[in-house]
Amino acid sequence: MRDPNDTRNTGPRVGSPLWIHLTSVIIAGSVVFVLAMTRVTGLTSWVDSAGHSHPGLVCMPVFWVLAAMAILGQAWPIITPGRSGAESPVASVTFCFAALLHWGLAVAVLLRAGSTLVVFVVQRKAVHRALFNAAQATLSVTAAAAVLMAFGFMPSPMHPWVPSGRDLPVVLLAGFGYFIVNFVVVGVAIALHNRVLVLRSLRAALPYQGLVSTVLLATAPLVTVVMAKDSALLLLLFLFPLAAIYINAAISVQREHQAHHDELTGLANRKLLLRRTTEALAQADMNGGNVGFLLLDLDRGLKEVNDTLGHAVGDRLLQNVAHRLTHSVRPGDLVARLGGDEFAVLLPSVKEPAAAREVAARLRAAVAEPIRLEQLSFVIEVSIGIAMFPDDATSADLLMQRADMAMYLAKQHRTGAERYQADLDRNSPARLALQAELRRGLDRGELELHYQPKVYLCDGQTAGMEALVRWQHPERGMQVPEKFLPVLEQSYLMRELTSFVVDSALAQAAKWHADGMPVQISLNVSGRDLLGNALVQTIAAGLQAHRVPPEALLLEIDERVLTSEPAHAAATAEALTSIGVRLSLDDFGTGYSSLARLQRLPISEVKIDSSFVGRLLTSPDDEVIVKSIVDLAAALGIRSVAEGVESAEVAAALQAMGCASAQGWHFSRPLNAASATAWLREHRVAERAAAHRGAGANRPAVP
């Protein structure tokens, strides 16, 4: 599908400002070119005042070498990071400016315009582009020649000129004249094509274009010195510094590409996406246009490929999806991979929200086509969230966040694509401010993990450590999860927080294992993580990176998530146990899980909700509930853990019921890493003392 705003090869609309500018430049350049060609002398031969005949330029090898280098320099622009197309400098400027200084206007115009036309014809570019570039090159050379004439310098093939040191000011002024005409004529065309303010565009391009043009034009006098020697071989030596420039530029472009693109798929990464989104919003704000932002997440397919054929084939599937997405958008739209199986599409210019929905439908249809890998066919489903500027958000971060909320709704409602709906957004300005603070807190390392011990009731020995995230706010002090986790549930930051928690917990587990304290660490998993596909990959990568055995990790899944999304949550649970990670059912008794479902799930532990435990000694009904859960867990061979134990009396009652283990302030409050390590060391001493007393003989084994 062609972008209707892309006029580079189709030509601008007749009568438009861009058409008027291009036409005016082409006419003016053509007139100057014809006038210059009428003054061409000394090309084939010339006769001096004494009547002696001399061979012309076409008989000199240095002329043909210079012409060849001008064509090559025009054919291969110097591509630098962030610059391409009309903004890319060309080395032919050096050789054509040298021809102007040495042989005069006619030869320089012939080389500059001729090399431009030859390259455009060979590359089959649009006629209007070829004519415009040849015309603007002619006008630029003519401006430089006018400066030379003003100071009395009119070189020609019969009277070549080699500038000396005292001529440097004149050469600099001539170069300045060339640059100004070229910069303004081309810059105005670029601004009109991109539909941006001309002065703003010129100001933005001036530093870069000025620096590059100075380097290219300043080299020309050196070329004239070599030309005066009439040595084609010496002239060829300039290929070496030019080659160095091209190589360095290519290396810079490669590094810039690596910094802004995903290594696996080659798509833009988050950094480039945010930059382009910010630029698109600024442009739309100036023009009164709309910007669309689509966030995509694969619902199914990738997990099956990874489980069946391995992650290498899964990578190929992601590459296939990336290819389909890229070929389903307009030129100018940006497709990015944010990580895992999450993608984004930026629509810099859309007329109305319906157009964004059409793009979303096209993307879903493209991805849904079966993909064959290793003689197997896989069907990929995708959920898409849509947010629009300026209707839904006025900043890049907010646009991404609200597209993320819409995507979450698409997953919940099974509709495939949803647009952001303000009436379903629970985010007040205060919540948005808190999210911004959390973003900074993650970047600044303000979040950390504390650890609360779980102990066996029969002997008090360690059953594990539960990792609990804490936020050391610079102004409000230590913040518990209840203060900020609900804000993240509908935010794209949830995935980043999960990655941080997993990495930090596994790093601590590795330290404890290395110190001879192989304690099992449990982590809480949000409903958002269970509905996504990145959790299993994040944990598998973390286990491998920290070299921690999978049984050292226990993931706590909220029972209410299993009851609301049984299919998706169960699939993620099975994927986690397939890599050896143990699972715990958190807040058991609050989500109305059926016995049949509990039997089917790969659960190693159930945690009795603290609301029941807290009323154990005062409410007969809660006592019956706790006793029933303990008996059910024992019958299924699952460890039971009581949460919120705050007194010795409650601990004793739980032990009498047969509850395996417990946690709460009666045993220990959550501890930072250093205090938790000290607690484990002391507890190990207590274990050895208990062992000498013969205690703990009936302690259940760690599942």
XYZ file of C-alpha atoms in Angstrom, residues 71 100 144 178 183 235 258 267 276 353 388 400 476 521 532 594-595 599 658 664 697:
21
model
C 29.854 9.907 -10.626
C 35.137 24.858 -10.647
C 30.185 29.728 -6.154
C 27.783 27.025 -2.904
C 21.242 24.174 1.624
C 44.232 11.896 -7.983
C 22.036 -1.914 16.715
C 12.456 -4.112 13.980
C 9.619 8.463 16.672
C -9.828 6.264 14.600
C -5.159 7.891 19.504
C 1.706 3.724 25.061
C 7.527 9.090 51.486
C 12.183 -18.512 47.445
C 0.671 -12.881 29.049
C -13.491 -26.685 42.581
C -11.886 -29.872 43.795
C -6.653 -31.871 41.220
C -2.193 -30.686 61.063
C 3.575 -14.169 59.867
C 11.825 -36.083 63.149
